[in-house]
Amino acid sequence: MEKRTKWFLVGLFAIMTCLFFIKSYELFTIQEHVDGDGIGLTFLGVEMNEKVSISSIASYSIGFLLMGIVSLIISICIHFFIGGIHKKLKLEEREK
């Protein structure tokens, strides 16, 4: 994989990680200040659920937190595995 492609993917997943963490934090803080029966849930301009009940906001927040952790792990794996570790393994196999 080319360096440009690798860094593009790492950057993309890093940005997604930040967006997921921000949305998770937003949902954690908003659940105390909800008027009425619930809220509408949007992410990146796309409406995910028209009406999320107050009791379900915490589970959506945890879901966004988990997606952020997953995208962070993917970003780290792309950076390290496709970068240096993968090349080291190939060199060690050639030496044997």
Short mmCIF file of the C-alpha atoms (twelve columns), coordinates in Angstrom:
data_MODEL
# 
_entry.id   MODEL 
# 
loop_
_atom_site.group_PDB 
_atom_site.id 
_atom_site.type_symbol 
_atom_site.label_atom_id 
_atom_site.label_alt_id 
_atom_site.label_comp_id 
_atom_site.label_asym_id 
_atom_site.label_seq_id 
_atom_site.Cartn_x 
_atom_site.Cartn_y 
_atom_site.Cartn_z 
_atom_site.pdbx_PDB_model_num 
ATOM 1  C CA . MET A 1  0.000   0.000   0.000  1 
ATOM 2  C CA . GLU A 2  1.313   3.424   -0.866 1 
ATOM 3  C CA . LYS A 3  2.151   5.893   1.878  1 
ATOM 4  C CA . ARG A 4  -0.464  8.354   0.626  1 
ATOM 5  C CA . THR A 5  -3.199  5.753   0.756  1 
ATOM 6  C CA . LYS A 6  -2.116  4.594   4.202  1 
ATOM 7  C CA . TRP A 7  -2.081  8.105   5.639  1 
ATOM 8  C CA . PHE A 8  -5.393  8.939   3.965  1 
ATOM 9  C CA . LEU A 9  -7.025  5.927   5.643  1 
ATOM 10 C CA . VAL A 10 -5.411  6.687   9.002  1 
ATOM 11 C CA . GLY A 11 -6.606  10.287  8.773  1 
ATOM 12 C CA . LEU A 12 -10.095 9.271   7.715  1 
ATOM 13 C CA . PHE A 13 -10.484 6.842   10.603 1 
ATOM 14 C CA . ALA A 14 -8.980  9.378   13.034 1 
ATOM 15 C CA . ILE A 15 -11.550 11.965  11.957 1 
ATOM 16 C CA . MET A 16 -14.354 9.418   12.280 1 
ATOM 17 C CA . THR A 17 -13.048 8.551   15.759 1 
ATOM 18 C CA . CYS A 18 -13.259 12.189  16.811 1 
ATOM 19 C CA . LEU A 19 -16.757 12.569  15.377 1 
ATOM 20 C CA . PHE A 20 -17.996 9.439   17.160 1 
ATOM 21 C CA . PHE A 21 -16.477 10.571  20.474 1 
ATOM 22 C CA . ILE A 22 -17.965 14.059  20.123 1 
ATOM 23 C CA . LYS A 23 -21.431 12.648  19.383 1 
ATOM 24 C CA . SER A 24 -21.139 10.261  22.329 1 
ATOM 25 C CA . TYR A 25 -20.184 13.111  24.668 1 
ATOM 26 C CA . GLU A 26 -23.010 15.247  23.293 1 
ATOM 27 C CA . LEU A 27 -25.550 12.513  23.991 1 
ATOM 28 C CA . PHE A 28 -24.168 11.897  27.494 1 
ATOM 29 C CA . THR A 29 -24.534 15.573  28.389 1 
ATOM 30 C CA . ILE A 30 -27.886 16.176  26.698 1 
ATOM 31 C CA . GLN A 31 -29.763 13.342  28.402 1 
ATOM 32 C CA . GLU A 32 -30.205 15.465  31.545 1 
ATOM 33 C CA . HIS A 33 -31.728 18.421  29.684 1 
ATOM 34 C CA . VAL A 34 -34.327 16.829  27.411 1 
ATOM 35 C CA . ASP A 35 -37.710 18.520  27.110 1 
ATOM 36 C CA . GLY A 36 -40.673 16.350  26.237 1 
ATOM 37 C CA . ASP A 37 -40.609 12.658  25.364 1 
ATOM 38 C CA . GLY A 38 -37.267 12.440  23.557 1 
ATOM 39 C CA . ILE A 39 -34.943 13.824  20.907 1 
ATOM 40 C CA . GLY A 40 -34.256 13.406  17.203 1 
ATOM 41 C CA . LEU A 41 -30.898 11.764  16.537 1 
ATOM 42 C CA . THR A 42 -28.755 12.896  13.599 1 
ATOM 43 C CA . PHE A 43 -25.156 12.074  12.693 1 
ATOM 44 C CA . LEU A 44 -23.268 13.862  9.908  1 
ATOM 45 C CA . GLY A 45 -26.512 15.439  8.747  1 
ATOM 46 C CA . VAL A 46 -28.327 12.116  8.407  1 
ATOM 47 C CA . GLU A 47 -31.324 11.499  10.633 1 
ATOM 48 C CA . MET A 48 -30.811 8.146   12.303 1 
ATOM 49 C CA . ASN A 49 -33.888 8.089   14.491 1 
ATOM 50 C CA . GLU A 50 -36.751 10.554  14.538 1 
ATOM 51 C CA . LYS A 51 -37.639 10.067  18.188 1 
ATOM 52 C CA . VAL A 52 -35.244 8.584   20.749 1 
ATOM 53 C CA . SER A 53 -36.820 8.185   24.168 1 
ATOM 54 C CA . ILE A 54 -35.054 9.600   27.209 1 
ATOM 55 C CA . SER A 55 -34.312 6.119   28.532 1 
ATOM 56 C CA . SER A 56 -32.614 5.107   25.247 1 
ATOM 57 C CA . ILE A 57 -30.280 8.094   24.932 1 
ATOM 58 C CA . ALA A 58 -27.618 6.466   27.138 1 
ATOM 59 C CA . SER A 59 -27.545 3.318   25.005 1 
ATOM 60 C CA . TYR A 60 -27.120 5.385   21.823 1 
ATOM 61 C CA . SER A 61 -24.313 7.285   23.530 1 
ATOM 62 C CA . ILE A 62 -22.557 4.047   24.465 1 
ATOM 63 C CA . GLY A 63 -23.008 2.835   20.885 1 
ATOM 64 C CA . PHE A 64 -21.279 5.927   19.509 1 
ATOM 65 C CA . LEU A 65 -18.514 5.520   22.093 1 
ATOM 66 C CA . LEU A 66 -17.951 1.914   21.037 1 
ATOM 67 C CA . MET A 67 -17.891 2.882   17.353 1 
ATOM 68 C CA . GLY A 68 -15.294 5.516   18.199 1 
ATOM 69 C CA . ILE A 69 -13.149 2.924   19.960 1 
ATOM 70 C CA . VAL A 70 -13.481 0.526   17.020 1 
ATOM 71 C CA . SER A 71 -12.497 3.195   14.490 1 
ATOM 72 C CA . LEU A 72 -9.541  4.174   16.705 1 
ATOM 73 C CA . ILE A 73 -8.349  0.559   16.797 1 
ATOM 74 C CA . ILE A 74 -8.727  0.281   13.010 1 
ATOM 75 C CA . SER A 75 -6.720  3.479   12.544 1 
ATOM 76 C CA . ILE A 76 -3.938  2.208   14.812 1 
ATOM 77 C CA . CYS A 77 -3.868  -1.159  13.053 1 
ATOM 78 C CA . ILE A 78 -3.626  0.467   9.635  1 
ATOM 79 C CA . HIS A 79 -0.794  2.691   10.823 1 
ATOM 80 C CA . PHE A 80 1.293   0.023   12.517 1 
ATOM 81 C CA . PHE A 81 0.448   -3.194  10.689 1 
ATOM 82 C CA . ILE A 82 0.466   -1.901  7.153  1 
ATOM 83 C CA . GLY A 83 3.377   0.420   7.928  1 
ATOM 84 C CA . GLY A 84 6.398   -0.946  9.733  1 
ATOM 85 C CA . ILE A 85 5.409   -4.277  11.274 1 
ATOM 86 C CA . HIS A 86 4.218   -5.784  8.002  1 
ATOM 87 C CA . LYS A 87 7.473   -4.836  6.247  1 
ATOM 88 C CA . LYS A 88 9.564   -6.196  9.147  1 
ATOM 89 C CA . LEU A 89 7.773   -9.531  8.973  1 
ATOM 90 C CA . LYS A 90 8.439   -9.795  5.249  1 
ATOM 91 C CA . LEU A 91 12.131  -9.022  5.768  1 
ATOM 92 C CA . GLU A 92 12.434  -11.628 8.533  1 
ATOM 93 C CA . GLU A 93 10.792  -14.264 6.328  1 
ATOM 94 C CA . ARG A 94 13.211  -13.499 3.489  1 
ATOM 95 C CA . GLU A 95 16.206  -13.882 5.814  1 
ATOM 96 C CA . LYS A 96 15.100  -17.373 6.853  1 
# 
